Short mmCIF file of C-alpha atoms and ligand atoms in Angstrom, two decimals:
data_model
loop_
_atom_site.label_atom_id
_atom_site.label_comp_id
_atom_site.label_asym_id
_atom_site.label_seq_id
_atom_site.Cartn_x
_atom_site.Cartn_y
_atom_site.Cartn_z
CA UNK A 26 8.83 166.86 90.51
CA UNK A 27 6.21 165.22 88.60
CA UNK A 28 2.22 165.87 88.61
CA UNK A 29 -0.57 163.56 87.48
CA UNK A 30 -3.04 165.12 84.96
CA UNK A 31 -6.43 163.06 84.81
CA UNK A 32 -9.60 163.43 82.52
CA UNK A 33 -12.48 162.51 84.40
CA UNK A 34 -15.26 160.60 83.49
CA UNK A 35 -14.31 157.35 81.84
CA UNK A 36 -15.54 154.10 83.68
CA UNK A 37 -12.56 151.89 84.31
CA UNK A 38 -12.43 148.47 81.99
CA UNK A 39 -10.25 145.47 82.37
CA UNK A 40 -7.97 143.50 85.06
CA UNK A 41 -5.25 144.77 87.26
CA UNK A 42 -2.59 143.00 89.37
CA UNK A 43 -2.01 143.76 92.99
CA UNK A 44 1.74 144.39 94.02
CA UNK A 45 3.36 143.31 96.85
CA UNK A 46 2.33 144.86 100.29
CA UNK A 47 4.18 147.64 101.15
CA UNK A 48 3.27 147.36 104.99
CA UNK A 49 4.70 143.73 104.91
CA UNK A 50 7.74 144.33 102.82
CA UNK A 51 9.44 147.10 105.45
CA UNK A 52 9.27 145.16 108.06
CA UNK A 53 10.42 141.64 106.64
CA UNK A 54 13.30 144.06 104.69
CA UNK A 55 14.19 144.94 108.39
CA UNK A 56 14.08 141.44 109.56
CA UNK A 57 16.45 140.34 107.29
CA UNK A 58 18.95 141.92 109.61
CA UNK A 59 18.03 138.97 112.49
CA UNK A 60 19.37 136.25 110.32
CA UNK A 61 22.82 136.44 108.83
CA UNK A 62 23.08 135.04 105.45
CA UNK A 63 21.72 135.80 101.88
CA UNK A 64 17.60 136.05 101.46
CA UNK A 65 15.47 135.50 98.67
CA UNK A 66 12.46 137.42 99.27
CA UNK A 67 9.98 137.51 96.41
CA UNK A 68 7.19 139.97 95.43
CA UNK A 69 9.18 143.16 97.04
CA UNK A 70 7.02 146.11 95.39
CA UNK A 71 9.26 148.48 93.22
CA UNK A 72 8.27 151.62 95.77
CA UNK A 73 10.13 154.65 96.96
CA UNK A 74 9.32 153.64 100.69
CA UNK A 75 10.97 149.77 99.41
CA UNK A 76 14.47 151.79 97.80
CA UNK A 77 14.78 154.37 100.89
CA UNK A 78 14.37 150.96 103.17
CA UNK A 79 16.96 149.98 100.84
CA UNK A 80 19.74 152.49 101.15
CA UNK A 81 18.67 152.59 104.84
CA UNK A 82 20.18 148.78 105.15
CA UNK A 83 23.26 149.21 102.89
CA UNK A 84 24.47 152.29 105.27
CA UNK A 85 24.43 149.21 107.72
CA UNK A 86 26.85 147.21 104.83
CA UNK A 87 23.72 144.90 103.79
CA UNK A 88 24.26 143.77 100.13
CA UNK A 89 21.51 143.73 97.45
CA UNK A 90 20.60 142.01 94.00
CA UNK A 91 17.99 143.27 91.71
CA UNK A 92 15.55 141.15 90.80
CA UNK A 93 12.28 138.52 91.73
CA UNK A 94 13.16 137.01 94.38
CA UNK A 95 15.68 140.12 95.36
CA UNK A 96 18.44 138.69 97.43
CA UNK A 97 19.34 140.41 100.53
CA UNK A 98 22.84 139.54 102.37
CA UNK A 99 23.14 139.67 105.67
CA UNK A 100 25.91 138.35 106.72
CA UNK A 101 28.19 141.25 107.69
CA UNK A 102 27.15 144.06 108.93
CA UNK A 103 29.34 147.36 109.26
CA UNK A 104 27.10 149.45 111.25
CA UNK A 105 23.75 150.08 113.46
CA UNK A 106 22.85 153.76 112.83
CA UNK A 107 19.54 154.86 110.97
CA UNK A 108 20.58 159.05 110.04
CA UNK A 109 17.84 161.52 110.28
CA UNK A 110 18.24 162.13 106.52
CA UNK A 111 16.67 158.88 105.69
CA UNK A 112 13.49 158.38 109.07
CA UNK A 113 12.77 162.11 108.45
CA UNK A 114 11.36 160.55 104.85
CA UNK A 115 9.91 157.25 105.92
CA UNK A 116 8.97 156.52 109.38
CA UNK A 117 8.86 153.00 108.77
CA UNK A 118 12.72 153.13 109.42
CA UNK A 119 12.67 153.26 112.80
CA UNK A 120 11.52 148.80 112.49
CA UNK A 121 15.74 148.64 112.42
CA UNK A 122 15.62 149.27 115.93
CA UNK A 123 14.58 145.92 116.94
CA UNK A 124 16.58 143.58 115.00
CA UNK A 125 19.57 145.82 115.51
CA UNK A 126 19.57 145.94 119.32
CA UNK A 127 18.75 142.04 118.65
CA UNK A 128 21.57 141.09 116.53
CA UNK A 129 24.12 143.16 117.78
CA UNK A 130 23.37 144.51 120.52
CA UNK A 131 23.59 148.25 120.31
CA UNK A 132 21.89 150.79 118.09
CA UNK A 133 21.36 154.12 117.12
CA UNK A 134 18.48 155.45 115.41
CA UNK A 135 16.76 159.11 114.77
CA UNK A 136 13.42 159.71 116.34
CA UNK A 137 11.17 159.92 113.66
CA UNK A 138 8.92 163.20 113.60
CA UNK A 139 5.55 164.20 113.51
CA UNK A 140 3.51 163.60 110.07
CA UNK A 141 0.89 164.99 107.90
CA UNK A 142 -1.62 162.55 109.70
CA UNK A 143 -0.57 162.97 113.45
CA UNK A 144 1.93 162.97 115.86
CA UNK A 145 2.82 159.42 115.91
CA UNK A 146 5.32 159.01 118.79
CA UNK A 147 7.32 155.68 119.63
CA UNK A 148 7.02 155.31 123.06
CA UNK A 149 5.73 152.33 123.43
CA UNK A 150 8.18 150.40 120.86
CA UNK A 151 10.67 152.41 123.51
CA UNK A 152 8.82 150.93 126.36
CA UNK A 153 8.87 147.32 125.23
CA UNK A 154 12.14 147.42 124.17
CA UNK A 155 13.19 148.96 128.24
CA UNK A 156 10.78 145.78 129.37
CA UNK A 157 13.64 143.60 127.10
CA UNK A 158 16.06 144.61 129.11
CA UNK A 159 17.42 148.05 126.42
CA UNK A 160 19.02 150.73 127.72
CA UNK A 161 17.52 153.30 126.05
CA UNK A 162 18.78 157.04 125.66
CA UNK A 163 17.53 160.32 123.78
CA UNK A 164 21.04 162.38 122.68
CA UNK A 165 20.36 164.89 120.26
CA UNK A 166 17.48 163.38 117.97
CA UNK A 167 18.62 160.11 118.67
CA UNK A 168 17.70 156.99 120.24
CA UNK A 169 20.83 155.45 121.53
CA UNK A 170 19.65 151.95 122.85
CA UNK A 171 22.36 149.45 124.06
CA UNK A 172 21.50 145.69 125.79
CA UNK A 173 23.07 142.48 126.85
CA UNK A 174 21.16 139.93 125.47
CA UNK A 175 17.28 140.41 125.49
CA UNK A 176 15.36 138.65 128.10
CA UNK A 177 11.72 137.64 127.32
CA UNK A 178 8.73 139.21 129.60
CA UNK A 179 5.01 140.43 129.39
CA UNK A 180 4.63 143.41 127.40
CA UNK A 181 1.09 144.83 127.76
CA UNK A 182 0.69 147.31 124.94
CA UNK A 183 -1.59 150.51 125.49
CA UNK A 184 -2.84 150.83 121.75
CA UNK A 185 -2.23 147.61 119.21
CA UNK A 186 0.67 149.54 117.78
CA UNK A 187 1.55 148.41 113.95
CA UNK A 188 5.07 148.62 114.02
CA UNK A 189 4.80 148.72 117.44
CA UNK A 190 4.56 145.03 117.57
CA UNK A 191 6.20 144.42 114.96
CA UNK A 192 9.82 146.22 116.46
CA UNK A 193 9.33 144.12 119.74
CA UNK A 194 8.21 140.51 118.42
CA UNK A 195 11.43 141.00 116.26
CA UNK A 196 13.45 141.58 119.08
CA UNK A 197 11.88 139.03 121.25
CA UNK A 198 12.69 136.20 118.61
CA UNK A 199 16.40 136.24 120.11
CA UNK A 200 15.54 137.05 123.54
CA UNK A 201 16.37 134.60 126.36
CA UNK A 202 12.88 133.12 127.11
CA UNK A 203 9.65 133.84 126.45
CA UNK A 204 7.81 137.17 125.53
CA UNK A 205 4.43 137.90 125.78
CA UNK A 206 2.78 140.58 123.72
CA UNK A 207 -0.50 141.50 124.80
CA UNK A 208 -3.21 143.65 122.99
CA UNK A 209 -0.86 142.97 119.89
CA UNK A 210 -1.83 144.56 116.90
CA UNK A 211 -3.36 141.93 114.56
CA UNK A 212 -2.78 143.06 111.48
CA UNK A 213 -2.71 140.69 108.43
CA UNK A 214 0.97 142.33 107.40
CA UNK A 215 2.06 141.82 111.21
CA UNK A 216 0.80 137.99 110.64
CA UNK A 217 3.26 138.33 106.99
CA UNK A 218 5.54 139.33 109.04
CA UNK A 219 5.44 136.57 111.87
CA UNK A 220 5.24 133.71 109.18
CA UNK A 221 8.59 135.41 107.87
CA UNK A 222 9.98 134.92 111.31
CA UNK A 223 8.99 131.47 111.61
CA UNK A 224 10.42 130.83 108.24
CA UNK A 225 13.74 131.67 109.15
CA UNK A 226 13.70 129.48 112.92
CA UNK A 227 11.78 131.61 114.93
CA UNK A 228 9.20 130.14 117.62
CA UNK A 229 5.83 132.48 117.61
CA UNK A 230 2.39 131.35 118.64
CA UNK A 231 -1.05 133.20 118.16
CA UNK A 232 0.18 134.41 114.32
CA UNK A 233 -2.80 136.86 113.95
CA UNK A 234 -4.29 136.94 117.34
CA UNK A 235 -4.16 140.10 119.88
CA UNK A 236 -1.72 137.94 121.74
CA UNK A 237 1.73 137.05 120.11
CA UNK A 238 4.21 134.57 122.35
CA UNK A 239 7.35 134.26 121.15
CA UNK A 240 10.11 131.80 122.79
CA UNK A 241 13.37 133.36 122.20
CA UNK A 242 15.69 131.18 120.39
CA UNK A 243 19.83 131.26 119.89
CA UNK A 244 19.76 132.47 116.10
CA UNK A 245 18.03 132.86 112.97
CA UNK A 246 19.00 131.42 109.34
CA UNK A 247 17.90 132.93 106.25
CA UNK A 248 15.18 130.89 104.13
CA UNK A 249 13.23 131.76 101.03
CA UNK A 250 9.94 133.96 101.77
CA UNK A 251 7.48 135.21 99.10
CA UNK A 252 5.50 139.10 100.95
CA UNK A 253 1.84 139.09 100.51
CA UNK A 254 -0.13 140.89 98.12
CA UNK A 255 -1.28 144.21 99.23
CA UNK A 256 -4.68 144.85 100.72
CA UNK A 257 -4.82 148.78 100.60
CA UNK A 258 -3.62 148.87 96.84
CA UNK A 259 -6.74 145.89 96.32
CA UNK A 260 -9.21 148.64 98.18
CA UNK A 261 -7.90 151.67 96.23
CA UNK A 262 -8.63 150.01 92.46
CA UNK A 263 -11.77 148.77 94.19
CA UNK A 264 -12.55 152.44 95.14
CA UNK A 265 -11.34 153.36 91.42
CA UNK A 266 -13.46 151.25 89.64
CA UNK A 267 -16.74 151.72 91.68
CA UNK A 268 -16.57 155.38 90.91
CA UNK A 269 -16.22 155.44 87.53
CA UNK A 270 -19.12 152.65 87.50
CA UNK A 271 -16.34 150.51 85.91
CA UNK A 272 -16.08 146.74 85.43
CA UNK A 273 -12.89 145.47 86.74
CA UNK A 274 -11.24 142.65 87.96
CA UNK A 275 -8.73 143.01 90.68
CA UNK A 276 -6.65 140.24 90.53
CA UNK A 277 -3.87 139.05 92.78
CA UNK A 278 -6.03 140.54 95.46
CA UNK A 279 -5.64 139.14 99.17
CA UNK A 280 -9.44 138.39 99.33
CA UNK A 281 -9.35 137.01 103.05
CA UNK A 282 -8.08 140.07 104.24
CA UNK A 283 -10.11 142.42 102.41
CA UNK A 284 -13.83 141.36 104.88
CA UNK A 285 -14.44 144.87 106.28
CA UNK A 286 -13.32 146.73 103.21
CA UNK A 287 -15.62 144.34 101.10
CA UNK A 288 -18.35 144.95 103.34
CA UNK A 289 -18.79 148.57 103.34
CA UNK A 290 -18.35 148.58 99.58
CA UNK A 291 -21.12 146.06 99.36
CA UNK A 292 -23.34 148.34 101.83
CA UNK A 293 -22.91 151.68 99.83
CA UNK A 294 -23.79 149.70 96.57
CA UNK A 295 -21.09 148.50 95.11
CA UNK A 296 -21.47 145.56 92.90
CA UNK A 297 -18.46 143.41 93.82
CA UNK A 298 -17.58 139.78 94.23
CA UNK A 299 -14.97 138.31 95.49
CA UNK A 300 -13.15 134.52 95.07
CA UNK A 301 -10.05 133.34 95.99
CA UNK A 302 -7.19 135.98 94.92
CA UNK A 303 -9.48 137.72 92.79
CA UNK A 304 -12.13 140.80 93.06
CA UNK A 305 -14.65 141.82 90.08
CA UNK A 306 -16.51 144.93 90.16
CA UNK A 307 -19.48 145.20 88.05
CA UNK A 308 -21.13 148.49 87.12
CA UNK A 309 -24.89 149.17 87.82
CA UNK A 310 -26.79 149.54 91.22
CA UNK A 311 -26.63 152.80 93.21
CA UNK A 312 -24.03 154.51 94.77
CA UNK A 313 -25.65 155.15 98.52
CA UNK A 314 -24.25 157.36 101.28
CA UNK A 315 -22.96 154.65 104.49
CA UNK A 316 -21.44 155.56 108.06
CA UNK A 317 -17.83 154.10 108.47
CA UNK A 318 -15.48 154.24 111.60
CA UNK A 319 -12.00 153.26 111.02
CA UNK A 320 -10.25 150.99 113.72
CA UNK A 321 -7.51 148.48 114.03
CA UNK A 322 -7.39 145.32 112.11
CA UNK A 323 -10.27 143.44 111.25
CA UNK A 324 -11.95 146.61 111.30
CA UNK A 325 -12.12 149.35 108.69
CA UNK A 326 -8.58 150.10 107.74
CA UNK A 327 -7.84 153.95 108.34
CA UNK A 328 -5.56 153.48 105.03
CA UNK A 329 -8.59 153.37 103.27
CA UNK A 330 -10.53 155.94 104.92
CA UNK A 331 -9.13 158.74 102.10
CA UNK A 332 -10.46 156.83 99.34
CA UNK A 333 -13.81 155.42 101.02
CA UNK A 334 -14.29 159.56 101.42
CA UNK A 335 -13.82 160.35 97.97
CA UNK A 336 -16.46 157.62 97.04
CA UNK A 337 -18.75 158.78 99.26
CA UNK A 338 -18.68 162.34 97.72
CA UNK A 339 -20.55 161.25 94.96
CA UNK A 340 -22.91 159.37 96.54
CA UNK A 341 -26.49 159.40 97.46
CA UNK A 342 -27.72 160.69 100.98
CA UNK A 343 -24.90 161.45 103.70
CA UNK A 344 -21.93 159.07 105.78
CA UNK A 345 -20.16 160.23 108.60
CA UNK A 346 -16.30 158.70 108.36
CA UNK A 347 -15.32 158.95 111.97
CA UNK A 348 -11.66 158.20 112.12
CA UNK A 349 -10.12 156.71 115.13
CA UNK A 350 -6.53 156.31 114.15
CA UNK A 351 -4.72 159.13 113.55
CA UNK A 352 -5.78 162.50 114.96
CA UNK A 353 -5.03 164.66 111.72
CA UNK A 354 -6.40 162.47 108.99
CA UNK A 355 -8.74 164.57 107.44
CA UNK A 356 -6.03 166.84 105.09
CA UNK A 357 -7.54 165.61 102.33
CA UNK A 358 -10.85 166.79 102.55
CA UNK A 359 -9.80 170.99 101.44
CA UNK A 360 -8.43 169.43 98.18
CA UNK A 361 -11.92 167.34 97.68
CA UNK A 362 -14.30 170.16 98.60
CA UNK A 363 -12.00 172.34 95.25
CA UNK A 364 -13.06 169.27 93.29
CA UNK A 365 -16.79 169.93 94.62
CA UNK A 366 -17.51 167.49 97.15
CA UNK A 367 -19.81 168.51 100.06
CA UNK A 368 -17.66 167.77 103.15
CA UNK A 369 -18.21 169.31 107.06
CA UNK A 370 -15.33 168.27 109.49
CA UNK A 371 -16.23 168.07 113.36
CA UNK A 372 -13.54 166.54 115.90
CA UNK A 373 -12.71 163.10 114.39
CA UNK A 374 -16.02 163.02 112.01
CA UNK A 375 -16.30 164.34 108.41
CA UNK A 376 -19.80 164.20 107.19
CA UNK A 377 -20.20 163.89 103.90
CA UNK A 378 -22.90 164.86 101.48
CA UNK A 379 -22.91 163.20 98.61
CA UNK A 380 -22.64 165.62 95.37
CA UNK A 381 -24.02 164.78 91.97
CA UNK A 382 -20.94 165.20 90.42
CA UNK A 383 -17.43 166.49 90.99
CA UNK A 384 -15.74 169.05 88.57
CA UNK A 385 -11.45 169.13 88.34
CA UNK A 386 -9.32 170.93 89.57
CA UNK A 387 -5.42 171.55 90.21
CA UNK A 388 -5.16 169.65 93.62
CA UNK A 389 -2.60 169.24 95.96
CA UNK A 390 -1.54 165.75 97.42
CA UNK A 391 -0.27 165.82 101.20
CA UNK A 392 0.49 162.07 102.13
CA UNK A 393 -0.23 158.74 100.74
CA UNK A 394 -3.00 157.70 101.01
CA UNK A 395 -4.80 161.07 100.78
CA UNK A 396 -2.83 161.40 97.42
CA UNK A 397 -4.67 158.45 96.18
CA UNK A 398 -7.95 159.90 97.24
CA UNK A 399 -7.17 162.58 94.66
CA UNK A 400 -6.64 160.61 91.92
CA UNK A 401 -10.25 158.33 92.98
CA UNK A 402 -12.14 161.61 92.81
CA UNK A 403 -10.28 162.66 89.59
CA UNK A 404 -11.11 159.90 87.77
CA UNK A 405 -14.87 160.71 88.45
CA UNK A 406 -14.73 164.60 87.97
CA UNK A 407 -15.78 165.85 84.91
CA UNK A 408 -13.08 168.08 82.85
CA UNK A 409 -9.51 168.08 83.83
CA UNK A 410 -7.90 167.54 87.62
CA UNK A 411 -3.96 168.00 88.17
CA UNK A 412 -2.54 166.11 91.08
CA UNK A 413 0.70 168.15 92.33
CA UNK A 414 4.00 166.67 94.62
CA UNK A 415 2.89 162.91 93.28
CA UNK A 416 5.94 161.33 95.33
CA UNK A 417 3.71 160.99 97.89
CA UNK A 418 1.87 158.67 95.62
CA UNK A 419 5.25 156.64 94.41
CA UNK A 420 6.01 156.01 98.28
CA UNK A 421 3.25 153.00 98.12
CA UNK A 422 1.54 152.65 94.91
CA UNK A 423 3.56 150.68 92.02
CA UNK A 424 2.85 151.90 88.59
CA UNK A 425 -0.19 153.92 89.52
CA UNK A 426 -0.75 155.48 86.63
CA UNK A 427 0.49 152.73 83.56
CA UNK A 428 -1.90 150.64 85.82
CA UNK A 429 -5.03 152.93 85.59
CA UNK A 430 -4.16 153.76 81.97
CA UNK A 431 -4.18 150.15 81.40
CA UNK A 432 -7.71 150.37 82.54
CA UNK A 433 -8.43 152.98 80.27
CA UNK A 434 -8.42 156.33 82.48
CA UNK A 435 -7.09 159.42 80.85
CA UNK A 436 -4.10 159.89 83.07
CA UNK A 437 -0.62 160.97 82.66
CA UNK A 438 2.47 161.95 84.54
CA UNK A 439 3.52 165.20 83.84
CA UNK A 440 6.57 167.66 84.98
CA UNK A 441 5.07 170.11 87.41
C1 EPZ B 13 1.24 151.49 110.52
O1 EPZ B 13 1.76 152.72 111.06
C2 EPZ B 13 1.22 151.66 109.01
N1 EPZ B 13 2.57 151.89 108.53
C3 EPZ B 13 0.33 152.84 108.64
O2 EPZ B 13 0.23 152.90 107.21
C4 EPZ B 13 -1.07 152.58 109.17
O3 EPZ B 13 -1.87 153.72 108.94
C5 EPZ B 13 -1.01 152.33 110.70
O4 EPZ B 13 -0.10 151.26 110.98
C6 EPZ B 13 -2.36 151.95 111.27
O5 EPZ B 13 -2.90 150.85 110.63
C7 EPZ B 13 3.40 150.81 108.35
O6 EPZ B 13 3.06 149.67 108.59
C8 EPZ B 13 4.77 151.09 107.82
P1 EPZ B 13 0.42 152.61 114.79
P2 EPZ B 13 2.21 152.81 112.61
O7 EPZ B 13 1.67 152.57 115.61
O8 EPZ B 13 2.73 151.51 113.05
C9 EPZ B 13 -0.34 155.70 118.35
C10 EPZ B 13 0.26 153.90 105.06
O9 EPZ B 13 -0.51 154.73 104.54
N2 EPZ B 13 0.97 155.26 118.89
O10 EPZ B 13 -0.39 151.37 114.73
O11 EPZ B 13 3.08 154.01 112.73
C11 EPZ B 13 -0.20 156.44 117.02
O12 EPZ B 13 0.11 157.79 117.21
C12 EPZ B 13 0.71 154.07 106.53
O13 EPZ B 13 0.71 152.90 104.47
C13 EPZ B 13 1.43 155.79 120.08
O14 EPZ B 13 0.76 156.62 120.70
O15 EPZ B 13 0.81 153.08 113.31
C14 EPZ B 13 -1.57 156.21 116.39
O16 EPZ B 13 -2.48 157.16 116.85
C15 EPZ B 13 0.26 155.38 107.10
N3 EPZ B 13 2.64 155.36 120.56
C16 EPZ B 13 -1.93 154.80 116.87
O17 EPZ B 13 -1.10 154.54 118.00
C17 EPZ B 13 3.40 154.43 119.91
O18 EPZ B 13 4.50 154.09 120.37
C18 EPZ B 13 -1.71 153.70 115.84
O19 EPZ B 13 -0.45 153.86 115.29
C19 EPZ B 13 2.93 153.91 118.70
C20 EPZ B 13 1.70 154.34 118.21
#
């Protein structure tokens, strides 16, 4: 098991390229199951989450080729069963459910857990799918769900579930009829996800609205689909490079989906621009303390709330983060305060007073994106910081550290 070793204090210099989205990539990797056949999906990120997705599929007898586009075949499956082994270390897993009970009918997956950041259930992806026309069982860890074919209806979500929606428009694209998913989440990697649909003969309206209809059709044939550039690895080099008081340019960056991340960066004094696919962050102008309140897409993305925090630790004045997601997000903020930061916790609020500076530490990461919050504040702190179990990081970050080298940080991988 590796560690990350960082000295602090040198402002960041130079481009970096955004990866694939990770959030986009599960869920189109699941999809592939709809449409029998061999895919060519391009800009996959090289990610733990992407190879556990991987060997997920190929229990299920799905064939792979390395490579840009990687090709994904389809065409026979052997199985429908998702083990424990494999959701246990990527929630994500359970988006098989959907195209599995889809395509053929029947499947069997484990309930995911609870995680670091909350309890996350599935009961609404369970509810929609009953609404479908699933049978739907619980035997021993398992969800055993078994249908005819689908047949399209309202579904009126309680909370604008990610994968949620994503689990139930896949299943609805081979329903008979017409679903309706209301109070959809909107997400841009839910609209990646639609367009991937689409591209292989599905029928959706309202792509990136709160209201998704999709008219069921017969079947699905694979076609060629290139995943969108990832937002929350754009807003973590953006949070790298503002608090080092770097200049960087973030390129490959999915600028029209970045607005509320932009916009808070801009309000605590961040000298950024943005054009088409690219950001630039210029040093200068002062780092000021700003409120921010996490909520569903196109508001502040709760995957950035980790590294907005560590910014604000070393800014001027005092924010209050106030996160509305996930109910035990704020794990992170014990391994900040050892780095120095000024941080009081109350319900869903952390208040944060910024500190003049931030000394290292040996830290301890305890999911993903709090892992990258870490290596934000480490970059800043003055002296030496260790990052420990960095596999969180590897789950969604490509390259982290040749990337941030490449920038000039001190950093290094190291065994633990
Ligand atoms: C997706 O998780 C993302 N994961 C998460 O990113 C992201 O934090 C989250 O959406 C919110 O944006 C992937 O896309 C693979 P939700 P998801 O269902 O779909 C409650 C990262 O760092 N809820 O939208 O699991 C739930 O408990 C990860 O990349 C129910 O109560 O999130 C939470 O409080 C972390 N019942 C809220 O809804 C349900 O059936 C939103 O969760 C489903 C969700």
């Amino acid at each position: 098991m590796d560690k990350i070793v960082i000295e602090g204090g040198v402002p960041l210099q130079g481009e970096v390229a955004i990866s694939g989205a990770k959030n986009a990539a599960l869920p189109i990797l699941a999809a592939t199951l709809l449409a029998p056949g061999v895919h060519r999906l391009a800009n996959v990120p090289e990610l733990a989450d992407i190879r556990t997705m991987r060997r997920l599929l190929c229990i299920m007898g799905v064939k792979f080729e390395d490579g840009d586009p990687l090709v994904v075949d389809t065409t026979k499956l052997t199985g429908w069963m998702a083990p424990y082994e494999l959701v246990k270390t990527m929630r994500a897993a359970v988006l098989v459910l959907g195209p599995l009970v889809a395509r053929v009918r029947q499947a069997s997956v484990s309930l995911p857990g609870g995680c670091a950041i909350g309890a996350r259930p599935i009961n609404l992806h369970l509810k929609g799918l009953e609404a479908l026309g699933v049978k739907i069982t619980l035997n021993q860890g398992y969800v055993e769900a078994k249908a005819k074919r689908l047949r399209g209806t309202d579904i009126h979500l309680d909370i604008p579930t990610v994968t949620g929606t994503e689990n139930l428009m896949m299943a609805a694209t081979l329903a008979r009829g017409t679903t309706r998913l209301i109070n959809a989440a909107q997400e841009p990697e839910v609209a990646d996800l639609a367009r991937f649909l689409v591209a292989q003969g599905a029928n959706i309206e309202g792509i990136g609205t709160d209201t998704l209809i999709i008219h069921g059709v017969e079947d699905l044939a694979p076609s060629p689909y290139t995943i969108m550039s990832d937002r929350i690895e754009a807003g973590t080099y953006l949070a790298a490079a503002a608090i080092t008081r770097g200049e960087v340019t973030i390129t490959n960056a999915p600028v029209e989906y970045l607005a509320a991340i932009l916009e808070k960066f801009h309000d605590a004094g961040v000298r950024c621009s943005a054009e088409e696919n690219l950001v630039r962050v210029e040093p200068g102008g002062s780092l000021q303390g700003v409120d921010v309140r996490t909520l569903p897409y196109p508001g502040f993305p709760t995957d950035m709330q980790a590294q907005f925090m560590a910014l604000m630790s070393v800014a001027k004045g005092a924010s209050v983060i106030t996160e509305t997601i996930f109910e035990d997000r704020f794990i992170h903020v014990g391994e900040l305060k050892r780095l120095g930061a000024d941080i009081t916790i109350s319900g869903n609020q952390a208040v944060v007073r910024g500190s003049k500076h931030l000394s290292g530490a040996p830290v301890m990461a305890t999911d993903l994106r709090a892992s990258a919050s870490l290596v934000i504040a480490g970059l800043a702190a003055q002296g030496t910081t260790e990052v420990q179990r960095v596999y969180h990081l590897d789950r969604g970050y490509a390259r982290l550290t040749e990337k941030l080298e490449a920038l000039g940080a001190r950093i290094k991988r190291a065994p633990a």
